[in-house]
Amino acid sequence: MRRSICAWIPVLGLALAAPSTAQTPDGAALYRERTCIACHGPDAKTPILPVYPKLAGQNADYALQQMQDIKSGARSNGHTAAMKGIMYLVDDEEMKILAEYLASLTP
Ligand code: HEC
């Protein structure tokens, strides 16, 4: 009996660890879930229209600034209106994670 209880201890440890890892959103998951994928393509370099930018390999600081400016309206040019409409889906922390993710991709 005692042995079977001991066998559960590692399982409990995993269950307790799970929520903390789930709270750190992963860039690739955010990119899919926050609809970025729909316009910029699954690999961030096959946009649905040629007038939409490729993002893979972009500098993180630049990408972050553009997201913030598109969200705030400071950048309002070309087709930014298409993207502005979904930017309520991401907060500052998530934009930072997305920028790092985009920078990590091969152009
Ligand atoms: C509805 C389509 C659409 C969606 C969804 C979308 N974008 Fe965009 N995004 C655009 C367009 C169009 C531009 C270029 C605007 C312009 O013409 O200047 C852009 C520009 C950008 C830029 C700046 C690129 C540059 O070279 O200046 C970044 C970074 C970016 N998007 C990231 C994202 C991320 C991250 C998401 C998901 C949270 C996202 N976009 C969702 C359409 C979209």
XYZ file of N, CA and C and ligand atoms in Angstrom:
364
model
N 0.837 -1.207 0.000
C 0.000 0.000 0.000
C 0.872 1.257 0.000
N 1.827 1.273 0.960
C 2.711 2.430 1.059
C 3.449 2.679 -0.266
N 3.843 1.594 -0.884
C 4.596 1.712 -2.135
C 3.754 2.412 -3.214
N 2.474 2.090 -3.259
C 1.647 2.682 -4.311
C 1.461 4.190 -4.087
N 1.466 4.610 -2.823
C 1.366 6.056 -2.566
C 2.638 6.759 -3.051
N 3.788 6.132 -2.722
C 5.060 6.711 -3.154
C 5.112 6.872 -4.670
N 4.518 5.943 -5.379
C 4.550 5.984 -6.833
C 3.849 7.228 -7.373
N 2.946 7.798 -6.593
C 2.212 8.983 -7.064
C 2.969 10.284 -6.839
N 3.978 10.240 -5.972
C 4.634 11.504 -5.616
C 5.233 12.235 -6.831
N 5.964 11.538 -7.690
C 6.490 12.267 -8.875
C 5.379 12.834 -9.747
N 4.266 12.133 -9.835
C 3.149 12.599 -10.658
C 2.592 13.898 -10.087
N 2.467 13.924 -8.744
C 1.988 15.148 -8.093
C 2.931 16.308 -8.358
N 4.233 15.999 -8.305
C 5.238 17.041 -8.558
C 5.043 17.653 -9.938
N 4.791 16.838 -10.915
C 4.570 17.321 -12.285
C 3.311 18.170 -12.359
N 2.250 17.689 -11.688
C 0.984 18.403 -11.724
C 1.144 19.793 -11.102
N 1.945 19.876 -10.031
C 2.145 21.169 -9.371
C 3.014 22.084 -10.218
N 3.942 21.507 -10.969
C 4.846 22.325 -11.769
C 4.140 22.873 -13.016
N 3.119 22.176 -13.488
C 2.488 22.539 -14.749
C 1.961 23.977 -14.821
N 1.229 24.467 -13.800
C 0.670 25.811 -13.940
C 1.726 26.893 -14.147
N 2.891 26.778 -13.483
C 3.877 27.848 -13.612
C 4.462 27.896 -15.024
N 4.634 26.732 -15.662
C 5.162 26.770 -17.022
C 4.093 27.293 -17.982
N 2.826 26.979 -17.689
C 1.748 27.422 -18.567
C 1.592 28.939 -18.524
N 2.039 29.565 -17.430
C 1.859 31.011 -17.308
C 2.870 31.810 -18.134
N 3.962 31.179 -18.526
C 4.925 31.864 -19.376
C 4.555 31.554 -20.821
N 3.889 32.483 -21.494
C 3.420 32.143 -22.835
C 4.595 31.959 -23.777
N 4.426 31.036 -24.682
C 5.489 30.729 -25.607
C 5.206 31.495 -26.899
N 6.247 32.086 -27.479
C 6.084 32.957 -28.635
C 5.371 32.300 -29.805
N 5.744 31.051 -30.076
C 5.136 30.353 -31.208
C 3.638 30.160 -30.980
N 3.268 29.848 -29.732
C 1.851 29.631 -29.419
C 1.088 30.950 -29.517
N 1.686 32.018 -28.999
C 1.045 33.335 -29.080
C 0.839 33.728 -30.539
N 1.864 33.501 -31.325
C 1.819 33.865 -32.739
C 0.634 33.181 -33.438
N 0.389 31.934 -33.073
C -0.757 31.205 -33.654
C -2.071 31.674 -33.055
N -2.104 31.742 -31.718
C -3.373 31.991 -31.028
C -3.884 33.415 -31.193
N -2.970 34.370 -31.336
C -3.402 35.774 -31.436
C -3.608 36.175 -32.901
N -3.751 35.218 -33.756
C -4.128 35.370 -35.180
C -3.048 35.959 -36.099
N -1.859 36.208 -35.591
C -0.768 36.752 -36.418
C -0.581 35.885 -37.668
N -0.717 34.591 -37.436
C -0.517 33.584 -38.475
C -1.400 33.829 -39.709
N -2.603 34.366 -39.482
C -3.585 34.545 -40.557
C -3.073 35.500 -41.632
N -2.358 36.534 -41.240
C -1.884 37.525 -42.216
C -0.414 37.345 -42.566
N 0.381 36.997 -41.557
C 1.825 36.945 -41.796
C 2.332 35.554 -42.176
N 1.424 34.552 -42.169
C 1.804 33.200 -42.571
C 2.330 32.380 -41.410
N 2.220 31.052 -41.491
C 2.615 30.162 -40.394
C 4.097 30.273 -40.041
N 4.939 30.618 -41.011
C 6.377 30.711 -40.760
C 6.831 32.170 -40.637
N 5.870 33.095 -40.630
C 6.136 34.533 -40.524
C 6.921 35.077 -41.720
N 6.932 34.306 -42.805
C 7.588 34.831 -44.012
C 6.810 34.520 -45.284
N 5.561 34.091 -45.133
C 4.693 33.895 -46.289
C 3.383 34.643 -46.046
N 3.446 35.982 -46.099
C 2.236 36.759 -45.847
C 1.152 36.469 -46.888
N -0.101 36.665 -46.484
C -1.202 36.333 -47.396
C -1.272 37.271 -48.587
N -0.728 38.463 -48.450
C -0.683 39.406 -49.572
C 0.742 39.915 -49.702
N 1.180 40.178 -50.925
C 2.561 40.660 -51.084
C 2.799 42.037 -50.452
N 1.742 42.780 -50.176
C 1.927 44.082 -49.515
C 2.001 43.946 -47.998
N 1.854 42.730 -47.478
C 1.998 42.492 -46.035
C 3.439 42.064 -45.766
N 4.005 42.510 -44.652
C 5.441 42.247 -44.433
C 5.774 40.830 -43.969
N 6.991 40.401 -44.337
C 7.600 39.200 -43.764
C 8.198 39.636 -42.430
N 8.100 38.794 -41.427
C 8.554 39.191 -40.087
C 9.712 38.354 -39.561
N 9.905 37.158 -40.138
C 10.926 36.246 -39.619
C 12.304 36.886 -39.676
N 13.008 36.847 -38.567
C 14.371 37.360 -38.506
C 14.461 38.860 -38.288
N 13.329 39.496 -38.129
C 13.334 40.944 -37.873
C 13.985 41.216 -36.500
N 14.608 42.369 -36.348
C 15.176 42.718 -35.047
C 14.046 42.845 -34.029
N 14.262 42.284 -32.838
C 13.217 42.274 -31.814
C 12.809 43.694 -31.404
N 13.782 44.579 -31.216
C 13.457 45.942 -30.773
C 12.603 46.653 -31.803
N 12.959 46.473 -33.062
C 12.197 47.109 -34.137
C 10.779 46.532 -34.193
N 10.673 45.202 -34.171
C 9.356 44.555 -34.265
C 8.460 45.005 -33.107
N 9.044 45.071 -31.917
C 8.263 45.490 -30.742
C 7.750 46.918 -30.918
N 8.656 47.800 -31.351
C 8.265 49.201 -31.555
C 7.126 49.310 -32.570
N 7.229 48.544 -33.650
C 6.179 48.615 -34.683
C 4.841 48.126 -34.137
N 4.878 47.053 -33.356
C 3.630 46.528 -32.785
C 3.014 47.567 -31.849
N 3.860 48.174 -31.011
C 3.341 49.184 -30.081
C 2.749 50.365 -30.850
N 3.453 50.792 -31.915
C 2.988 51.952 -32.679
C 1.727 51.647 -33.481
N 1.637 50.427 -33.990
C 0.429 50.055 -34.735
C -0.745 49.976 -33.762
N -0.482 49.417 -32.577
C -1.542 49.305 -31.574
C -2.021 50.682 -31.126
N -1.085 51.589 -30.874
C -1.463 52.912 -30.351
C -2.005 53.831 -31.441
N -1.679 53.508 -32.689
C -2.101 54.385 -33.777
C -1.005 55.358 -34.196
N 0.124 55.377 -33.456
C 1.241 56.255 -33.827
C 1.732 55.903 -35.230
N 1.714 54.611 -35.561
C 2.023 54.202 -36.940
C 0.695 53.900 -37.628
N 0.403 54.681 -38.628
C -0.839 54.498 -39.366
C -0.534 54.757 -40.828
N -0.099 53.715 -41.493
C 0.300 53.858 -42.896
C -0.047 52.589 -43.643
N 0.049 52.625 -44.947
C -0.152 51.425 -45.748
C -1.360 50.634 -45.282
N -1.095 49.440 -44.808
C -2.177 48.538 -44.414
C -2.236 48.319 -42.901
N -1.685 49.235 -42.132
C -1.688 49.033 -40.672
C -3.099 48.861 -40.117
N -4.088 49.460 -40.779
C -5.463 49.357 -40.286
C -5.899 47.901 -40.166
N -5.400 47.057 -41.076
C -5.765 45.638 -41.054
C -5.326 45.013 -39.740
N -4.145 45.383 -39.278
C -3.581 44.767 -38.079
C -4.060 45.434 -36.797
N -4.282 46.733 -36.852
C -4.670 47.467 -35.638
C -5.887 46.827 -34.970
N -6.805 46.341 -35.803
C -8.044 45.766 -35.290
C -7.877 44.562 -34.375
N -6.730 43.877 -34.477
C -6.556 42.685 -33.635
C -5.594 42.951 -32.478
N -5.025 44.135 -32.417
C -3.977 44.368 -31.433
C -4.486 44.451 -29.988
N -5.795 44.526 -29.817
C -6.339 44.452 -28.452
C -6.104 43.053 -27.856
N -5.780 42.095 -28.717
C -5.559 40.718 -28.262
C -4.225 40.543 -27.539
N -3.297 41.485 -27.699
C -1.971 41.331 -27.084
C -1.623 42.509 -26.180
N -1.028 42.194 -25.024
C -0.571 43.256 -24.131
C 0.944 43.456 -24.313
N 1.517 44.386 -23.551
C 2.935 44.730 -23.716
C 3.856 43.527 -23.545
N 3.572 42.722 -22.516
C 4.406 41.557 -22.226
C 4.351 40.576 -23.401
N 3.168 40.358 -23.934
C 3.005 39.413 -25.036
C 3.667 39.942 -26.314
N 3.598 41.254 -26.523
C 4.258 41.831 -27.706
C 5.769 41.615 -27.614
N 6.301 41.722 -26.384
C 7.733 41.517 -26.178
C 8.109 40.068 -26.526
N 7.299 39.128 -26.058
C 7.554 37.706 -26.323
C 7.453 37.432 -27.825
N 6.461 38.041 -28.469
C 6.288 37.865 -29.915
C 7.475 38.442 -30.671
N 7.957 39.597 -30.243
C 9.099 40.233 -30.918
C 10.337 39.338 -30.819
N 10.567 38.764 -29.637
C 11.713 37.863 -29.445
C 11.555 36.616 -30.318
N 10.336 36.132 -30.379
C 10.074 34.939 -31.196
C 10.361 35.227 -32.670
N 9.862 36.346 -33.172
C 10.067 36.691 -34.584
C 11.556 36.846 -34.882
N 12.275 37.461 -33.951
C 13.713 37.676 -34.150
C 14.466 36.360 -34.191
N 13.942 35.345 -33.508
C 14.632 34.055 -33.436
C 14.454 33.220 -34.705
N 13.535 33.606 -35.565
C 13.257 32.816 -36.785
C 14.261 33.133 -37.895
N 14.492 32.166 -38.740
C 15.379 32.367 -39.886
C 14.630 33.152 -40.955
N 15.193 34.262 -41.449
C 14.483 35.079 -42.447
C 14.180 34.292 -43.721
C -5.291 41.252 -40.388
C -3.923 41.057 -40.812
C -2.825 41.117 -39.756
C -2.782 40.450 -38.566
C -3.817 39.511 -37.980
C -1.515 40.799 -37.955
N -0.820 41.643 -38.765
Fe 1.021 42.399 -38.417
N 0.882 43.565 -40.033
C -0.135 43.498 -40.964
C 0.129 44.454 -42.026
C -0.738 44.668 -43.241
C 1.335 45.116 -41.670
C 2.034 46.229 -42.473
C 1.303 47.518 -42.347
C 1.774 48.522 -43.372
O 1.345 48.431 -44.513
O 2.582 49.387 -43.009
C 1.777 44.519 -40.430
C 2.946 44.866 -39.792
C 3.493 44.176 -38.736
C 4.790 44.432 -38.155
C 5.786 45.500 -38.606
C 6.591 44.961 -39.782
C 7.551 45.967 -40.351
O 8.385 45.524 -41.141
O 7.481 47.153 -40.052
C 4.960 43.531 -37.161
C 6.186 43.369 -36.261
C 3.768 42.726 -37.094
N 2.895 43.127 -38.072
C 3.549 41.698 -36.191
C 2.301 41.096 -36.012
C 2.012 40.212 -34.917
C 2.990 39.763 -33.865
C 0.696 39.853 -35.038
C -0.150 39.026 -34.089
C -0.310 39.605 -32.758
C 0.188 40.500 -36.242
N 1.197 41.239 -36.793
C -1.088 40.324 -36.737
C -1.228 42.662 -40.933
C -1.584 41.858 -39.869
